Coordinates of C-alpha atoms in Angstrom, one line a residue:
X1 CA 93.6 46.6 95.4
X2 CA 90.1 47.2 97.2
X3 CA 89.5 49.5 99.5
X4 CA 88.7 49.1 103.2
X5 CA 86.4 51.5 105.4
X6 CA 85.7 50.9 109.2
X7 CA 81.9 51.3 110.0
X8 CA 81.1 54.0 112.3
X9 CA 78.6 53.1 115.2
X10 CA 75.4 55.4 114.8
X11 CA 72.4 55.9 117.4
X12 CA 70.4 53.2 119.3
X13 CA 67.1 52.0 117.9
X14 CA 64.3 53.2 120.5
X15 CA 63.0 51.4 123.5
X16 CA 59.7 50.7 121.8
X17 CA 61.4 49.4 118.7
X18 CA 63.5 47.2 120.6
X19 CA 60.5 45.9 122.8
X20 CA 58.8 44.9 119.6
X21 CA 61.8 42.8 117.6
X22 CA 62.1 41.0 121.6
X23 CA 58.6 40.1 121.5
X24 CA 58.8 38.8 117.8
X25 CA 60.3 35.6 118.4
X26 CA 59.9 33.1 116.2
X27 CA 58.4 29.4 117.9
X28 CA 60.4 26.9 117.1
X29 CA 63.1 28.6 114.9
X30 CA 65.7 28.6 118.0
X31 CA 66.2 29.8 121.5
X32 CA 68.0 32.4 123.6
X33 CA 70.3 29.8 124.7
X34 CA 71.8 29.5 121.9
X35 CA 71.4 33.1 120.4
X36 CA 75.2 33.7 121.2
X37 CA 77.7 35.1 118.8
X38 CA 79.1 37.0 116.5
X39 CA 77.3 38.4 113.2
X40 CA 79.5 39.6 110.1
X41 CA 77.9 41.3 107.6
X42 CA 80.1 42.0 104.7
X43 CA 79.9 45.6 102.4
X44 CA 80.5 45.5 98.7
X45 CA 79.9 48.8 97.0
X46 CA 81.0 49.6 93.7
X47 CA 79.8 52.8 92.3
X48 CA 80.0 53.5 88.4
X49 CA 81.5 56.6 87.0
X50 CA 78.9 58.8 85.4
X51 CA 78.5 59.3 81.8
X52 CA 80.2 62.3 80.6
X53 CA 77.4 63.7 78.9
X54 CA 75.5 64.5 81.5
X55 CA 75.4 67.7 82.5
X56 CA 75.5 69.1 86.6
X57 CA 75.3 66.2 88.1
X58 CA 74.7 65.7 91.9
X59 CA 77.5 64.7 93.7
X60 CA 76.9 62.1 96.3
X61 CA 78.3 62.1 99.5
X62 CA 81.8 60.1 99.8
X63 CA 79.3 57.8 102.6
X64 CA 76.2 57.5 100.4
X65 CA 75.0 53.9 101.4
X66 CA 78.5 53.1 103.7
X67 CA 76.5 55.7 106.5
X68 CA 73.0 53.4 106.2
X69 CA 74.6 50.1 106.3
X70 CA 76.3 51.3 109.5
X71 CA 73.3 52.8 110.9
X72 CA 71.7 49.4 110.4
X73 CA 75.0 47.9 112.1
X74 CA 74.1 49.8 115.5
X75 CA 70.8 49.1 115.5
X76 CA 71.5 45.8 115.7
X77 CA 73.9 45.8 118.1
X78 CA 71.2 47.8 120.2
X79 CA 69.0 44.8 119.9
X80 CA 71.6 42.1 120.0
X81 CA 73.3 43.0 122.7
X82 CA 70.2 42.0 124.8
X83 CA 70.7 38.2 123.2
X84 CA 74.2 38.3 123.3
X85 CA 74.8 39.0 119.4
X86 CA 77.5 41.0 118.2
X87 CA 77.2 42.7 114.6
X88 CA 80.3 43.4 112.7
X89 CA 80.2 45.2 109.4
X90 CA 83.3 44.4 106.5
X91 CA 83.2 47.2 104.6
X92 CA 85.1 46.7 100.9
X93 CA 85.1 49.5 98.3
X94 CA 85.6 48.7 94.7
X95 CA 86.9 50.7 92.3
X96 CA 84.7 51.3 88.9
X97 CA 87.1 49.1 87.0
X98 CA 88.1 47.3 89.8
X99 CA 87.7 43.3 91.1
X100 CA 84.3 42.6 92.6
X101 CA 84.9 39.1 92.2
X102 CA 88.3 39.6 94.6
X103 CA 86.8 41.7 96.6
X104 CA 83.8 39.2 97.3
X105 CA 86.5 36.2 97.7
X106 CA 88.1 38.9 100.7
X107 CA 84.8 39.1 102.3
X108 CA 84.2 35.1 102.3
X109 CA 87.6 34.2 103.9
X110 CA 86.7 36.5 106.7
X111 CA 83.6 34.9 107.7
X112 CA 81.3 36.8 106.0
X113 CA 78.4 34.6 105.3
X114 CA 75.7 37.3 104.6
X115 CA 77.1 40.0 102.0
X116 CA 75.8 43.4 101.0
X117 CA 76.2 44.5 97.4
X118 CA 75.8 48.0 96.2
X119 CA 77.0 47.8 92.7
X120 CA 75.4 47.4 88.9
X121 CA 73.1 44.7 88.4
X122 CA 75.9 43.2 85.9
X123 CA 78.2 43.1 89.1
X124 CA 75.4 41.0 91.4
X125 CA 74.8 38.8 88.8
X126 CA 78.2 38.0 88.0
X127 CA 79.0 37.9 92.0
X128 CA 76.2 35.4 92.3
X129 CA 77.9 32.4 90.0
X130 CA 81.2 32.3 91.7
X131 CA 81.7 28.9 93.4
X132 CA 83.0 31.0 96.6
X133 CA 79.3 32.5 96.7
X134 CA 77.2 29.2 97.1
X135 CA 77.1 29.5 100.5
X136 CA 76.5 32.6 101.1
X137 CA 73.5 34.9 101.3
X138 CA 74.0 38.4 99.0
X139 CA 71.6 41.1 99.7
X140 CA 71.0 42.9 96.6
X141 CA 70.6 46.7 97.7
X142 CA 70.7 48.8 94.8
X143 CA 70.7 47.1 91.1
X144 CA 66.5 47.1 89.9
X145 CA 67.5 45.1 87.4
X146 CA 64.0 42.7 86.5
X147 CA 66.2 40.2 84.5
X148 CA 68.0 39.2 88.3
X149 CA 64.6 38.2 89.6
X150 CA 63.8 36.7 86.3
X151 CA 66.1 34.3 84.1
X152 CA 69.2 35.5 85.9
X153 CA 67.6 34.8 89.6
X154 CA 70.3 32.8 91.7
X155 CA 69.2 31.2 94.8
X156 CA 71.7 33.0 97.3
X157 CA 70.5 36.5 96.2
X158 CA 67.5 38.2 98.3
X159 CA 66.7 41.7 96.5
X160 CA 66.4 44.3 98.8
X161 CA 66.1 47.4 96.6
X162 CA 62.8 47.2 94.5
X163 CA 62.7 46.4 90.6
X164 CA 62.2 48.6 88.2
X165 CA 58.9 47.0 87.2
X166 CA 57.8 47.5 91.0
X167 CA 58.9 51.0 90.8
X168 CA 56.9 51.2 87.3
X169 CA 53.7 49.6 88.7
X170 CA 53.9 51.9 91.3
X171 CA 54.3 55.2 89.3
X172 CA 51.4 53.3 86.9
X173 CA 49.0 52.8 89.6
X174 CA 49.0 56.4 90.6
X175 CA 48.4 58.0 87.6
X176 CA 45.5 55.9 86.6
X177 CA 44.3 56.5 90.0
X178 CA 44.5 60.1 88.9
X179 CA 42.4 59.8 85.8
X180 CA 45.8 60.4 83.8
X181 CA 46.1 57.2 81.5
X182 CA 47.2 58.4 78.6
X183 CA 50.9 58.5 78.6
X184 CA 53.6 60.1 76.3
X185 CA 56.8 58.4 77.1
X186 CA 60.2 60.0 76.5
X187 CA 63.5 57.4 76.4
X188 CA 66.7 58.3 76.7
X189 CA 69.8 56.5 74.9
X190 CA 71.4 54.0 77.4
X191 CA 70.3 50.5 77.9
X192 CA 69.0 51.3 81.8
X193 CA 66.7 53.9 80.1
X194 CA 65.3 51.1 77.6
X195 CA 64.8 48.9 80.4
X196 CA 63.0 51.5 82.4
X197 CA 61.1 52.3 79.3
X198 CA 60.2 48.7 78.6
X199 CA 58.5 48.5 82.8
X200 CA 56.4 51.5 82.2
X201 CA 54.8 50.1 79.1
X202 CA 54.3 46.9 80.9
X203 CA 52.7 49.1 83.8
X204 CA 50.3 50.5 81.2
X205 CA 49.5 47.4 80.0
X206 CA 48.8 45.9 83.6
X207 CA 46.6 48.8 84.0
X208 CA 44.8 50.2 81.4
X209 CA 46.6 52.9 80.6
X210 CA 47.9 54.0 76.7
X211 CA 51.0 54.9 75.5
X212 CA 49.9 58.0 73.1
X213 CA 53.4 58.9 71.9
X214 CA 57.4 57.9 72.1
X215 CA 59.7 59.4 71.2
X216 CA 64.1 59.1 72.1
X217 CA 66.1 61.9 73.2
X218 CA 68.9 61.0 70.6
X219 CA 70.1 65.2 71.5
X220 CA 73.8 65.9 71.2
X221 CA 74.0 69.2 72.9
X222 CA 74.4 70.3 75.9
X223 CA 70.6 70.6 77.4
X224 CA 71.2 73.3 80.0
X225 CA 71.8 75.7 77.3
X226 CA 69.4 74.8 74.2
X227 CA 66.4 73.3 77.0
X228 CA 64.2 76.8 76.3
X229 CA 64.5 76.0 72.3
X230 CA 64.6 72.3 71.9
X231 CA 62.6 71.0 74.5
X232 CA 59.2 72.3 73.6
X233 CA 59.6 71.6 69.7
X234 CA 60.4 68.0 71.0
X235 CA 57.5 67.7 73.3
X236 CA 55.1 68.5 70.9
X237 CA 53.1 65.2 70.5
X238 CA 49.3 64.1 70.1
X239 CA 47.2 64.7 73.1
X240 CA 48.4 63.0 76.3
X241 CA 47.9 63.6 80.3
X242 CA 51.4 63.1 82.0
X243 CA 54.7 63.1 80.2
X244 CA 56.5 59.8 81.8
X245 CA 60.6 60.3 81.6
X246 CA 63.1 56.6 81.5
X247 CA 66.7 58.8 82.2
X248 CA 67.7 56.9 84.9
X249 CA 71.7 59.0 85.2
X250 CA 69.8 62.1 84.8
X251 CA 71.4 63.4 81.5
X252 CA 68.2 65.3 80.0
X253 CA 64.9 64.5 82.8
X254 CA 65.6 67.2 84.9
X255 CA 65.0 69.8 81.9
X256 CA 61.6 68.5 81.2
X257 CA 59.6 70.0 83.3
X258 CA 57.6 73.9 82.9
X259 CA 59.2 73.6 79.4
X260 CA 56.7 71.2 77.4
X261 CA 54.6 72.3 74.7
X262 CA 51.4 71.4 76.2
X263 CA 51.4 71.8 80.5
X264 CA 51.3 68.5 81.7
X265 CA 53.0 67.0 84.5
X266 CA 56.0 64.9 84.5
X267 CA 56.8 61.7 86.3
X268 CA 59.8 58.8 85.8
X269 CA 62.7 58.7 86.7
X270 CA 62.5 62.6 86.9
X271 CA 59.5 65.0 88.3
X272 CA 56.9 62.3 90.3
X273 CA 59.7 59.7 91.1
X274 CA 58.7 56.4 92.5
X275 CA 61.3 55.2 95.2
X276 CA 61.9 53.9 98.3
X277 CA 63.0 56.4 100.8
X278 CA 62.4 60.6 100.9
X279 CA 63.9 63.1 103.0
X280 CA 60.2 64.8 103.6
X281 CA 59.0 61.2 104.0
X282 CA 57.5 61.1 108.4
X283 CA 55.3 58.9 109.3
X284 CA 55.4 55.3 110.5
X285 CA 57.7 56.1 112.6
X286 CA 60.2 57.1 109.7
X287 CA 60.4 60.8 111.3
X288 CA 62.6 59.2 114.1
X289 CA 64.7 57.2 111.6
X290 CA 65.2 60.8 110.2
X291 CA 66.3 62.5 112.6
X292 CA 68.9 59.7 113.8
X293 CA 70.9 58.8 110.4
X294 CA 70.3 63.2 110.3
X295 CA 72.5 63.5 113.6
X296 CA 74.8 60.7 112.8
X297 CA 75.7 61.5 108.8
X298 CA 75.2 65.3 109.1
X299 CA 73.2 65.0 106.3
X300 CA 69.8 63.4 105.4
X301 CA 69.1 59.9 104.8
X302 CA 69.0 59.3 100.4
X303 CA 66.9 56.1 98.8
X304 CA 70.7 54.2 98.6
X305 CA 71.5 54.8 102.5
X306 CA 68.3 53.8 103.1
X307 CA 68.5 50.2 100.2
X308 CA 71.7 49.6 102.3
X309 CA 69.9 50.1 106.2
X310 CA 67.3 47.8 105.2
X311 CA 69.9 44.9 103.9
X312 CA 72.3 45.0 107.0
X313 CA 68.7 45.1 109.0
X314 CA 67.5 41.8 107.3
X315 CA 70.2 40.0 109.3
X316 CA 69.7 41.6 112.5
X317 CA 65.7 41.1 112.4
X318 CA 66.3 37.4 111.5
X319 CA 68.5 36.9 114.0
X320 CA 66.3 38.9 116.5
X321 CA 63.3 36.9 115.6
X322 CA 64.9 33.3 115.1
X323 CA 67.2 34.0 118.6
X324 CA 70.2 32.7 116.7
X325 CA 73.6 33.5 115.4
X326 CA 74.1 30.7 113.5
X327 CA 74.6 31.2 109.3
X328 CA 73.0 28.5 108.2
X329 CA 69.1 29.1 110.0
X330 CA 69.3 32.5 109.4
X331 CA 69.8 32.2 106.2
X332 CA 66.7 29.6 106.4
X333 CA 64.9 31.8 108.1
X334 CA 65.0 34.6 106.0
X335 CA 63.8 33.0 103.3
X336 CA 61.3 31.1 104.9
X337 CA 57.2 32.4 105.7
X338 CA 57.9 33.3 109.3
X339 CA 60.0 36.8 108.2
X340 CA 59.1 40.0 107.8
X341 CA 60.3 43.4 108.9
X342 CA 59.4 47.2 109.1
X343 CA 61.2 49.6 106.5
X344 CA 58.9 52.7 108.3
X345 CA 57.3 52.8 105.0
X346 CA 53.5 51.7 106.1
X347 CA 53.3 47.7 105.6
X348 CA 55.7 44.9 106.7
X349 CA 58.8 43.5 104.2
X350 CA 58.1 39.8 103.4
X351 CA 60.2 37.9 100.4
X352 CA 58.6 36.6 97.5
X353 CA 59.7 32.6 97.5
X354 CA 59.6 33.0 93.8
X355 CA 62.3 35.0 92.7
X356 CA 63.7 36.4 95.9
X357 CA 62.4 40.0 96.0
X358 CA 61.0 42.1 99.1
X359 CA 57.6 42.9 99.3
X360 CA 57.7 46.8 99.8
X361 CA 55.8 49.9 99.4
X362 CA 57.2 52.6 97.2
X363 CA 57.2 56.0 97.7
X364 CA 55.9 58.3 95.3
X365 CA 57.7 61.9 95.5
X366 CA 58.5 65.1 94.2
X367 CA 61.6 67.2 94.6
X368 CA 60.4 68.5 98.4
X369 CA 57.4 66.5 99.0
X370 CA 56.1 63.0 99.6
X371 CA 52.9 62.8 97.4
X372 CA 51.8 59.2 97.8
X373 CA 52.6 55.8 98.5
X374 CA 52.1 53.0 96.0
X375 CA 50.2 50.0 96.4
X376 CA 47.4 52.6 95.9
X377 CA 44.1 51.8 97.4
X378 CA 41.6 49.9 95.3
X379 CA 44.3 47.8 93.5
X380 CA 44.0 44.5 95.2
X381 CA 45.5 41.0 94.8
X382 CA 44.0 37.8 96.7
X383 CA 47.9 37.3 98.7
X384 CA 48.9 41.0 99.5
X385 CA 48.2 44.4 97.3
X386 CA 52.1 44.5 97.6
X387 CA 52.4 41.6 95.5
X388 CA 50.4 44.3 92.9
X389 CA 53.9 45.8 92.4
X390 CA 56.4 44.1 89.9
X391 CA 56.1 40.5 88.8
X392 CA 53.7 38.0 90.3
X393 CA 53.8 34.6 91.2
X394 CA 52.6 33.1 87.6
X395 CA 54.8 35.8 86.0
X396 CA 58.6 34.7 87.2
X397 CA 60.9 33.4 84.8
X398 CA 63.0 32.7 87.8
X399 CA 63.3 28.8 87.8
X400 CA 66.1 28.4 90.0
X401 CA 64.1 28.9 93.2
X402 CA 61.2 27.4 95.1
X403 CA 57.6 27.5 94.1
X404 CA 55.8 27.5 97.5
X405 CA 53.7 30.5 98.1
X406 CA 53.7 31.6 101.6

């Protein structure tokens, strides 16, 4: 049995941001004429329970992702309502255990032709293959798994949140930037932490930086009470600049830091986090998108809300730029050269042909402050420095999708 949530309606974009996307339009894609219609954009979240083990975790709020997705849903509505486009949002919660496949089939038979999933990468994967989803366009907002924009790409799947090699490469750049390439890496003991692990080596490798030490946290006991003891015998290692964390639920990272046996900073998936949205984060405009998910959610916009704003906003700038409702050339259109879109993150959103992954810049940040944003200056590439972050072109193991670089 899913679960169904109705979408609340948030704040308007602003004037200016409106006067922009009504400018944008796309030559020859379509015209206002026939820019009339109804949108739906279907929801599929599914949110693993967390390990046992780990101790104090953060709860997330009961809306985490749900409240972006529906902020996206009224800013498109803002915008369409000026080309006659209505934007519905199907929202569908699935339960840990629970159907995605069901759940997706529910979505289908109500229309829903473009399809938001917030679930594992095992989930989106599996999601992909079904015969009902051949036709439709998912929007991959959470799962960084690399091996979905690799051998497991699917041609109806557009990534939205960034891979964990782009987060890696990001974090990578940054440090070498800041003279710090020699690298002790600490792994924890779940197969996301190995493939976390495996990025930042290949970060290190892309550029120039060494991997001093490893070491796996293979401890039983419960870190918040043994951290002063055990953490700075296991830290003890051969000299080494930043200590780089792969805990991606969080069950030891958080412990790391001002408890090593040399002082060096720490940076992963704990300490200096690469990531794609920050509640300090302000400028390019992202101040305003701040404030507004702020007075809508009661609380301040996290890196999932923010994954699930930018898929639901795909749609609505596609169908913005291209002046139609219609599935099938807005699907075309996304995919094609002519798109792109702001994420208030410094540099336009473009996809990658090759295995169906946005272009984006990632945040670097600490607990209560944005420190930089990755591609870092100096790190060029003859397309786009963002196409410096994750895999390349001449890279992709994806074979299922078209070659043509835009």
């Amino acid at each position: 049995m899913t679960k169904l949530r109705l979408p609340r309606l948030l704040n308007s974009v602003s004037l200016a941001a409106l006067g922009a996307l009504l400018l944008a339009g796309a030559p020859g894609v379509g015209t206002a004429a026939d820019a009339v219609g109804e949108i739906r954009i279907g929801f599929l979240s599914q949110t693993p329970e967390p390990p046992p083990s780990v101790a104090n975790p953060d709860e997330a709020a009961v809306d985490d992702g749900l409240a972006g997705a529906s902020l996206a849903i009224a800013d498109n509505n803002t915008t369409g309502k000026f080309l006659k486009q209505s934007f519905v949002l199907d929202s569908v919660e699935v339960a840990p255990d629970g159907d995605a496949a069901a759940a997706l089939r529910e979505l289908a038979g109500r229309g829903d032709r473009f399809v938001v999933v917030d679930a594992p990468g095992a989930t989106v994967e599996a999601l992909s293959k079904l015969p009902e989803a051949r036709n439709l366009l998912l929007l991959n907002a959470t799962a960084p798994d690399d091996a979905l924009r690799g051998g497991a790409c699917a041609a109806n799947l557009v990534h939205v949140a960034p891979s964990r090699a782009m987060l890696a490469d990001a974090l990578g750049q940054y440090l070498v930037k800041k003279r710090w390439p020699r690298w002790f890496l600490v792994t924890g003991r779940r197969p996301e932490d190995k493939l976390y692990a495996d990025a930042v080596r290949r970060a290190a490798k892309r550029f120039g930086a060494q991997i001093v030490a490893e070491k796996e946290w293979t401890a039983e006991s419960d870190v918040n009470r043994t951290a002063e003891s055990e953490i700075p015998v296991f830290t003890q290692a051969k000299a080494y600049d930043v200590l780089v964390v792969a805990d991606e639920v969080g069950e030891f990272g958080d412990y790391l830091s001002y408890r090593t046996a040399d002082p060096r900073p720490v940076a992963g998936t704990q300490g200096l986090v690469p990531t794609v949205w920050h509640r300090t984060h302000e400028q390019w405009g992202a101040a305003q998108l701040q404030s507004r998910f702020k007075a809508a959610a009661k609380r301040p916009m996290t890196a999932r809300d923010h994954n699930d704003w930018t898929a639901v906003r795909v749609v609505g700038e596609a169908a913005a730029r291209a002046r139609t409702a219609d599935p099938d050339r807005l699907i075309a259109f996304i995919q094609s050269p002519d798109f792109s879109m702001s994420a208030f993150r410094g540099a336009p959103l473009s996809l990658r042909p090759w295995d169906g992954q946005l272009r984006q810049p990632v945040l670097l940040a600490a607990d209560r402050s944005l420190v930089s944003v990755s591609p870092q200056e100096g790190f060029l590439h003859p397309r786009t420095e963002l196409d410096s972050l994750g895999y390349d072109q001449p890279e992709t193991l994806c074979k299922t999708r078209g070659k043509t670089t835009p």
